[in-house]
Short mmCIF file of C-alpha atoms and ligand atoms in Angstrom, two decimals:
data_model
loop_
_atom_site.label_atom_id
_atom_site.label_comp_id
_atom_site.label_asym_id
_atom_site.label_seq_id
_atom_site.Cartn_x
_atom_site.Cartn_y
_atom_site.Cartn_z
CA MET A 6 160.26 -45.00 92.64
CA ARG A 7 162.54 -41.99 93.02
CA VAL A 8 160.26 -38.95 93.29
CA ALA A 9 161.00 -35.23 93.61
CA PHE A 10 158.01 -33.60 95.34
CA LEU A 11 157.83 -29.83 94.94
CA GLY A 12 155.44 -27.82 97.13
CA LEU A 13 154.52 -28.79 100.69
CA GLY A 14 151.35 -26.80 101.31
CA ILE A 15 148.03 -28.08 102.71
CA MET A 16 147.83 -30.74 99.98
CA GLY A 17 151.46 -31.38 98.99
CA ARG A 18 152.78 -32.20 102.44
CA SER A 19 150.25 -35.00 102.98
CA MET A 20 150.74 -36.30 99.45
CA ALA A 21 154.52 -36.49 99.86
CA THR A 22 154.06 -38.16 103.26
CA ASN A 23 151.88 -40.83 101.68
CA LEU A 24 154.54 -41.46 99.00
CA VAL A 25 157.16 -41.97 101.71
CA ASN A 26 154.80 -44.26 103.64
CA ALA A 27 154.29 -46.37 100.51
CA GLY A 28 158.05 -46.96 100.33
CA HIS A 29 159.05 -44.50 97.60
CA GLU A 30 162.37 -42.64 97.72
CA VAL A 31 161.26 -39.00 98.02
CA ALA A 32 163.18 -35.72 97.86
CA VAL A 33 161.07 -32.69 98.84
CA TRP A 34 161.38 -28.97 98.27
CA ASN A 35 159.26 -26.05 99.44
CA ARG A 36 159.71 -22.34 98.64
CA SER A 37 159.65 -21.28 102.31
CA ALA A 38 162.07 -23.09 104.54
CA GLY A 39 160.91 -25.05 107.58
CA LYS A 40 158.47 -27.41 105.84
CA ASP A 41 159.68 -30.99 105.48
CA VAL A 42 158.44 -34.57 105.49
CA ASP A 43 159.66 -37.36 107.79
CA GLY A 44 161.61 -39.93 105.80
CA ALA A 45 162.19 -37.64 102.79
CA ARG A 46 165.36 -35.78 101.82
CA THR A 47 164.87 -32.00 102.07
CA SER A 48 166.34 -30.09 99.12
CA ALA A 49 167.54 -26.51 98.97
CA TYR A 50 166.10 -25.73 95.51
CA PRO A 51 163.86 -27.53 92.97
CA GLY A 52 166.74 -28.60 90.68
CA ASP A 53 168.45 -30.27 93.64
CA ALA A 54 165.36 -32.37 94.42
CA VAL A 55 164.92 -33.28 90.75
CA ALA A 56 168.50 -34.51 90.16
CA GLY A 57 168.31 -38.31 89.80
CA ALA A 58 164.51 -38.53 90.13
CA GLU A 59 162.30 -40.63 87.83
CA VAL A 60 159.23 -38.49 88.51
CA VAL A 61 158.84 -34.81 89.39
CA TRP A 62 155.53 -34.19 91.19
CA MET A 63 154.38 -30.59 91.72
CA CYS A 64 151.69 -29.18 93.99
CA VAL A 65 152.03 -25.39 94.17
CA SER A 66 149.53 -22.53 94.18
CA ASP A 67 149.08 -21.28 90.64
CA THR A 68 150.33 -21.01 87.04
CA LYS A 69 153.10 -18.55 87.92
CA ALA A 70 154.36 -20.78 90.73
CA VAL A 71 154.55 -23.80 88.39
CA GLU A 72 156.45 -21.73 85.83
CA GLN A 73 158.94 -20.58 88.47
CA VAL A 74 159.43 -24.05 89.92
CA LEU A 75 160.10 -25.48 86.47
CA PHE A 76 161.91 -22.71 84.63
CA GLY A 77 162.87 -20.03 87.19
CA GLN A 78 166.15 -19.59 89.00
CA GLY A 79 167.19 -22.88 90.66
CA GLY A 80 164.23 -24.50 88.89
CA ALA A 81 163.79 -28.10 87.77
CA ASP A 82 164.60 -27.52 84.09
CA PRO A 83 168.41 -28.01 84.01
CA ALA A 84 168.08 -31.24 86.04
CA LEU A 85 165.45 -32.77 83.73
CA ASN A 86 166.59 -35.84 81.82
CA GLU A 87 165.17 -37.96 79.02
CA GLY A 88 162.62 -40.47 80.31
CA MET A 89 161.54 -38.41 83.33
CA ILE A 90 157.86 -37.66 83.92
CA ILE A 91 156.55 -34.37 85.28
CA ALA A 92 153.20 -34.69 87.06
CA ASP A 93 151.43 -31.49 88.09
CA SER A 94 148.72 -31.63 90.76
CA SER A 95 148.46 -27.86 91.06
CA THR A 96 145.31 -26.35 89.52
CA ILE A 97 146.57 -24.07 86.76
CA SER A 98 145.74 -22.78 83.30
CA PRO A 99 145.16 -25.52 80.68
CA SER A 100 146.78 -23.41 77.95
CA ALA A 101 149.89 -22.70 80.07
CA THR A 102 150.07 -26.44 80.79
CA LEU A 103 150.37 -27.09 77.05
CA ARG A 104 153.17 -24.52 76.78
CA PHE A 105 155.11 -26.03 79.69
CA ALA A 106 154.65 -29.54 78.27
CA ALA A 107 155.95 -28.44 74.86
CA ARG A 108 159.06 -26.88 76.44
CA VAL A 109 160.09 -30.11 78.20
CA LYS A 110 158.98 -32.49 75.45
CA ALA A 111 162.00 -31.49 73.34
CA ARG A 112 164.14 -32.95 76.17
CA GLY A 113 162.33 -36.31 76.11
CA VAL A 114 160.35 -35.52 79.27
CA SER A 115 156.65 -36.51 79.52
CA TYR A 116 154.20 -34.05 81.06
CA VAL A 117 151.09 -35.25 82.86
CA ASP A 118 148.59 -32.80 84.35
CA ALA A 119 147.10 -34.51 87.38
CA PRO A 120 144.92 -32.09 89.37
CA MET A 121 142.90 -33.66 92.11
CA THR A 122 139.76 -33.33 94.14
CA GLY A 123 139.12 -34.29 97.74
CA SER A 124 140.73 -31.42 99.67
CA LYS A 125 142.74 -31.65 102.90
CA ILE A 126 140.94 -34.63 104.45
CA ALA A 127 141.34 -36.86 101.36
CA ALA A 128 144.98 -35.78 100.92
CA GLU A 129 145.72 -36.88 104.48
CA ALA A 130 143.88 -40.17 104.07
CA GLY A 131 145.36 -41.00 100.64
CA ASN A 132 141.85 -40.85 99.17
CA LEU A 133 142.29 -38.21 96.48
CA ILE A 134 140.60 -38.49 93.10
CA PHE A 135 142.85 -37.50 90.19
CA MET A 136 141.70 -36.25 86.78
CA VAL A 137 144.58 -36.72 84.43
CA GLY A 138 145.81 -35.57 81.02
CA GLY A 139 148.72 -37.33 79.35
CA ASP A 140 149.78 -40.38 77.37
CA GLU A 141 148.92 -43.94 78.44
CA ALA A 142 152.55 -45.01 78.87
CA ALA A 143 153.34 -42.21 81.31
CA LEU A 144 150.12 -42.87 83.22
CA ALA A 145 150.94 -46.54 83.55
CA ARG A 146 154.32 -45.69 85.07
CA LEU A 147 152.67 -43.31 87.54
CA GLN A 148 150.14 -45.89 88.80
CA PRO A 149 152.05 -46.83 92.01
CA LEU A 150 152.25 -43.13 92.93
CA PHE A 151 148.56 -42.48 92.21
CA GLN A 152 147.75 -45.53 94.36
CA ALA A 153 149.78 -44.17 97.28
CA MET A 154 148.03 -40.78 97.22
CA GLY A 155 144.56 -41.47 95.91
CA LYS A 156 141.67 -43.85 95.44
CA GLN A 157 140.71 -43.19 91.82
CA VAL A 158 142.27 -41.92 88.61
CA PHE A 159 140.19 -40.64 85.69
CA HIS A 160 142.12 -40.41 82.42
CA MET A 161 140.52 -37.44 80.63
CA GLY A 162 142.65 -37.44 77.44
CA GLU A 163 145.87 -35.86 76.30
CA THR A 164 147.96 -33.35 78.29
CA GLY A 165 145.88 -30.30 79.30
CA LYS A 166 142.59 -32.20 79.61
CA GLY A 167 143.14 -32.82 83.34
CA GLN A 168 143.34 -29.09 84.02
CA ALA A 169 140.41 -28.32 81.72
CA THR A 170 138.33 -30.90 83.62
CA LYS A 171 139.44 -29.56 87.00
CA LEU A 172 138.21 -26.05 86.14
CA ALA A 173 134.81 -27.49 85.22
CA MET A 174 134.77 -29.44 88.51
CA ASN A 175 135.64 -26.44 90.71
CA LEU A 176 133.10 -24.31 88.85
CA GLN A 177 130.50 -26.76 90.21
CA ILE A 178 131.93 -26.79 93.74
CA ALA A 179 131.90 -22.98 93.87
CA LEU A 180 128.30 -22.77 92.60
CA ILE A 181 127.02 -25.66 94.75
CA TYR A 182 128.59 -24.21 97.89
CA GLU A 183 127.26 -20.74 97.14
CA GLY A 184 123.76 -22.19 96.64
CA PHE A 185 124.07 -24.05 99.94
CA ALA A 186 125.35 -20.94 101.77
CA GLU A 187 122.59 -18.73 100.33
CA ALA A 188 119.94 -21.35 101.27
CA LEU A 189 121.24 -21.57 104.84
CA THR A 190 121.30 -17.78 105.16
CA LEU A 191 117.71 -17.40 103.94
CA ALA A 192 116.51 -20.32 106.09
CA ALA A 193 118.22 -18.91 109.19
CA LYS A 194 116.69 -15.48 108.59
CA LEU A 195 113.26 -17.13 108.28
CA GLY A 196 113.82 -18.89 111.61
CA VAL A 197 114.42 -22.46 110.36
CA ASP A 198 116.49 -24.75 112.62
CA ILE A 199 119.62 -25.49 110.56
CA GLU A 200 120.29 -28.78 112.37
CA LYS A 201 116.86 -29.99 111.25
CA MET A 202 117.44 -28.77 107.72
CA LEU A 203 120.79 -30.52 107.11
CA PRO A 204 119.44 -34.11 107.31
CA LEU A 205 116.58 -33.03 105.02
CA ILE A 206 119.06 -31.73 102.45
CA GLN A 207 121.00 -34.97 102.54
CA ALA A 208 117.82 -37.11 102.28
CA SER A 209 116.66 -35.20 99.21
CA MET A 210 117.84 -34.70 95.62
CA VAL A 211 119.79 -31.65 96.85
CA ARG A 212 122.25 -34.05 98.51
CA SER A 213 125.91 -33.35 97.75
CA GLY A 214 129.46 -34.18 98.74
CA VAL A 215 130.11 -30.46 99.10
CA VAL A 216 127.43 -30.30 101.82
CA ASP A 217 128.80 -33.50 103.44
CA TYR A 218 132.25 -31.93 103.67
CA LYS A 219 131.36 -28.39 104.67
CA ALA A 220 128.34 -28.74 107.01
CA PRO A 221 130.31 -30.00 110.06
CA PHE A 222 132.75 -27.09 109.73
CA ILE A 223 129.89 -24.57 109.42
CA LEU A 224 128.15 -25.96 112.52
CA LYS A 225 131.43 -25.54 114.45
CA ARG A 226 131.96 -22.08 112.88
CA ASP A 227 135.41 -23.38 111.85
CA PHE A 228 136.54 -21.47 108.76
CA SER A 229 140.22 -22.44 108.98
CA PRO A 230 141.48 -23.33 105.48
CA ASN A 231 140.93 -26.78 103.99
CA PHE A 232 140.79 -25.07 100.60
CA PRO A 233 141.75 -21.41 101.00
CA LEU A 234 139.35 -18.84 99.51
CA ARG A 235 142.24 -17.22 97.57
CA LEU A 236 142.80 -20.52 95.70
CA MET A 237 139.10 -21.02 94.90
CA LEU A 238 139.04 -17.44 93.61
CA LYS A 239 142.09 -18.29 91.47
CA ASP A 240 140.19 -21.29 90.04
CA ILE A 241 137.05 -19.20 89.39
CA ARG A 242 139.20 -16.73 87.46
CA LEU A 243 140.93 -19.54 85.54
CA ALA A 244 137.52 -20.93 84.55
CA LEU A 245 136.30 -17.49 83.46
CA GLU A 246 139.50 -16.97 81.46
CA ALA A 247 139.14 -20.35 79.74
CA ALA A 248 135.49 -19.51 79.07
CA LYS A 249 136.46 -16.20 77.48
CA GLU A 250 139.13 -17.88 75.32
CA SER A 251 136.57 -20.41 74.08
CA ARG A 252 133.60 -18.00 73.82
CA VAL A 253 131.50 -19.58 76.56
CA ARG A 254 129.27 -17.49 78.88
CA LEU A 255 129.18 -18.38 82.60
CA PRO A 256 126.81 -15.85 84.24
CA GLY A 257 126.40 -17.89 87.45
CA LEU A 258 130.13 -18.10 88.01
CA GLU A 259 130.53 -14.39 87.25
CA ALA A 260 128.06 -13.61 90.06
CA VAL A 261 129.91 -15.91 92.47
CA GLU A 262 133.22 -14.25 91.53
CA GLU A 263 131.79 -10.93 92.79
CA VAL A 264 131.03 -12.47 96.19
CA TYR A 265 134.61 -13.85 96.38
CA ASP A 266 136.06 -10.48 95.34
CA VAL A 267 134.29 -8.77 98.23
CA ALA A 268 135.27 -11.57 100.65
CA ALA A 269 138.92 -11.19 99.60
CA GLU A 270 138.70 -7.39 99.97
CA GLU A 271 137.37 -7.95 103.49
CA GLY A 272 140.47 -9.96 104.38
CA GLN A 273 139.04 -13.49 104.13
CA GLN A 274 141.47 -14.74 101.47
CA ASP A 275 143.38 -17.09 103.78
CA LEU A 276 140.23 -18.56 105.36
CA ASP A 277 138.41 -21.50 103.80
CA TYR A 278 136.12 -20.59 100.90
CA ALA A 279 133.25 -21.67 103.18
CA ALA A 280 133.78 -18.28 104.85
CA THR A 281 131.85 -16.65 101.99
CA LEU A 282 128.84 -17.67 104.12
CA THR A 283 129.83 -15.05 106.69
CA LEU A 284 129.53 -12.32 104.06
CA LEU A 285 125.98 -13.43 103.20
CA GLU A 286 125.21 -13.52 106.93
CA LYS A 287 126.53 -9.99 107.36
CA TRP A 288 124.40 -8.71 104.48
CA ALA A 289 121.34 -10.50 105.92
CA GLY A 290 121.99 -9.57 109.56
CA VAL A 291 121.77 -13.19 110.72
CA GLU A 292 124.11 -16.00 111.80
CA VAL A 293 123.67 -19.59 110.61
CA LYS A 294 123.96 -21.80 113.67
CA ALA A 295 122.35 -24.76 115.31
CA LYS A 296 119.46 -23.77 117.63
CA ALA A 297 121.10 -25.65 120.54
CA ALA A 298 124.37 -23.75 120.01
CA SER A 299 122.59 -20.39 120.06
CA LYS A 300 121.03 -20.94 123.52
P1 NAP B 595 148.74 -23.96 99.91
O1 NAP B 595 148.61 -24.64 101.23
O2 NAP B 595 148.52 -22.50 99.83
O3 NAP B 595 150.22 -24.30 99.37
C1 NAP B 595 150.71 -23.68 98.22
C2 NAP B 595 152.11 -24.19 97.95
O4 NAP B 595 152.62 -23.51 96.78
C3 NAP B 595 153.09 -23.89 99.09
O5 NAP B 595 154.03 -24.94 99.16
C4 NAP B 595 153.75 -22.59 98.60
O6 NAP B 595 155.01 -22.35 99.15
C5 NAP B 595 153.87 -22.89 97.12
N1 NAP B 595 154.07 -21.70 96.30
C6 NAP B 595 153.24 -20.63 96.16
N2 NAP B 595 153.76 -19.73 95.29
C7 NAP B 595 154.95 -20.24 94.88
C8 NAP B 595 155.95 -19.80 93.99
N3 NAP B 595 155.84 -18.63 93.34
N4 NAP B 595 157.02 -20.60 93.78
C9 NAP B 595 157.13 -21.78 94.43
N5 NAP B 595 156.23 -22.27 95.30
C10 NAP B 595 155.14 -21.50 95.52
O7 NAP B 595 147.82 -24.62 98.80
P2 NAP B 595 147.19 -26.09 98.70
O8 NAP B 595 145.83 -26.07 99.30
O9 NAP B 595 148.18 -27.11 99.10
O10 NAP B 595 146.96 -26.15 97.11
C11 NAP B 595 148.01 -26.44 96.19
C12 NAP B 595 147.40 -26.60 94.81
O11 NAP B 595 146.44 -27.67 94.82
C13 NAP B 595 146.66 -25.35 94.32
O12 NAP B 595 146.82 -25.19 92.94
C14 NAP B 595 145.21 -25.68 94.65
O13 NAP B 595 144.30 -24.97 93.82
C15 NAP B 595 145.17 -27.17 94.41
N6 NAP B 595 144.14 -27.90 95.16
C16 NAP B 595 143.91 -27.62 96.49
C17 NAP B 595 142.91 -28.33 97.16
C18 NAP B 595 142.57 -28.04 98.61
O14 NAP B 595 141.46 -28.43 99.01
N7 NAP B 595 143.41 -27.42 99.39
C19 NAP B 595 142.19 -29.34 96.50
C20 NAP B 595 142.47 -29.61 95.18
C21 NAP B 595 143.45 -28.88 94.51
P3 NAP B 595 155.16 -21.53 100.54
O15 NAP B 595 155.03 -22.56 101.63
O16 NAP B 595 156.50 -20.93 100.44
O17 NAP B 595 154.07 -20.49 100.57
#
């Protein structure tokens, strides 16, 4: 298929690469110059990438970025044609998604929100899991692209339901990780060997994919971004906003937001969100590390 891929960050670059590797004809665009993908045509502005495409796939930071890429100067909008599909894998506001979809619908363009989970490692391996909102016909046409980038697609309902689901998913990741980080901090302070504790966690009902993913990075003290803290904070705020709009209380997430606020103030916004552990460590006066590594 002819695909315009807009946004070549941690996730987008690997996703576009996997589309090229699956034989699709891909034109890419990124806000900052210097990012490209082997085998894809690099475009100077979004509208240039979109001209002649069947599908426009976006993976940019936030709601404002999606709005600019679609409707800002040089944006996709003037190049959109009847029959095209827009698929958005950015995590953004569900209500803004509905507004964007309504704006392009008048032009005969379908809008599918397709946020994903799996982070950097799954994006590289083509193992992402997509949670999707949109109509069946558009989803069916996107199948070859989902297959190139991911391993599973969950159809959550009409447009907007993918983003709504994604906020509920990241709410859990943020809370699960914070629970894990607080447990490690307390255990370390009490003198427990973390390398002995990790297999126990994974043998028990506490077991989680979040722990599977993050534990090796923590043991190496590698807080380089797989999912930058600033983006998890954005998702926490989106979830709290959606909760406010729908009169839902999320006291656990509100508490976690405070930890992220302090971490961001301390300059950790471009590190992985796993770096929130270092804040807990600082408050506790302890470092979580394997006993062997501390000798
Ligand atoms: P990232 O590495 O920070 O990349 C962000 C991308 O958005 C870059 O291409 C950036 O361009 C572009 N961008 C930012 N502001 C823009 C604007 N105003 N106009 C146009 N482009 C703009 O982020 P990422 O990790 O790839 O995440 C991308 C999206 O996927 C986010 O919504 C994130 O929440 C979501 N997501 C991420 C993960 C993960 O684990 N990383 C997992 C699931 C979902 P520049 O290069 O010019 O800065």
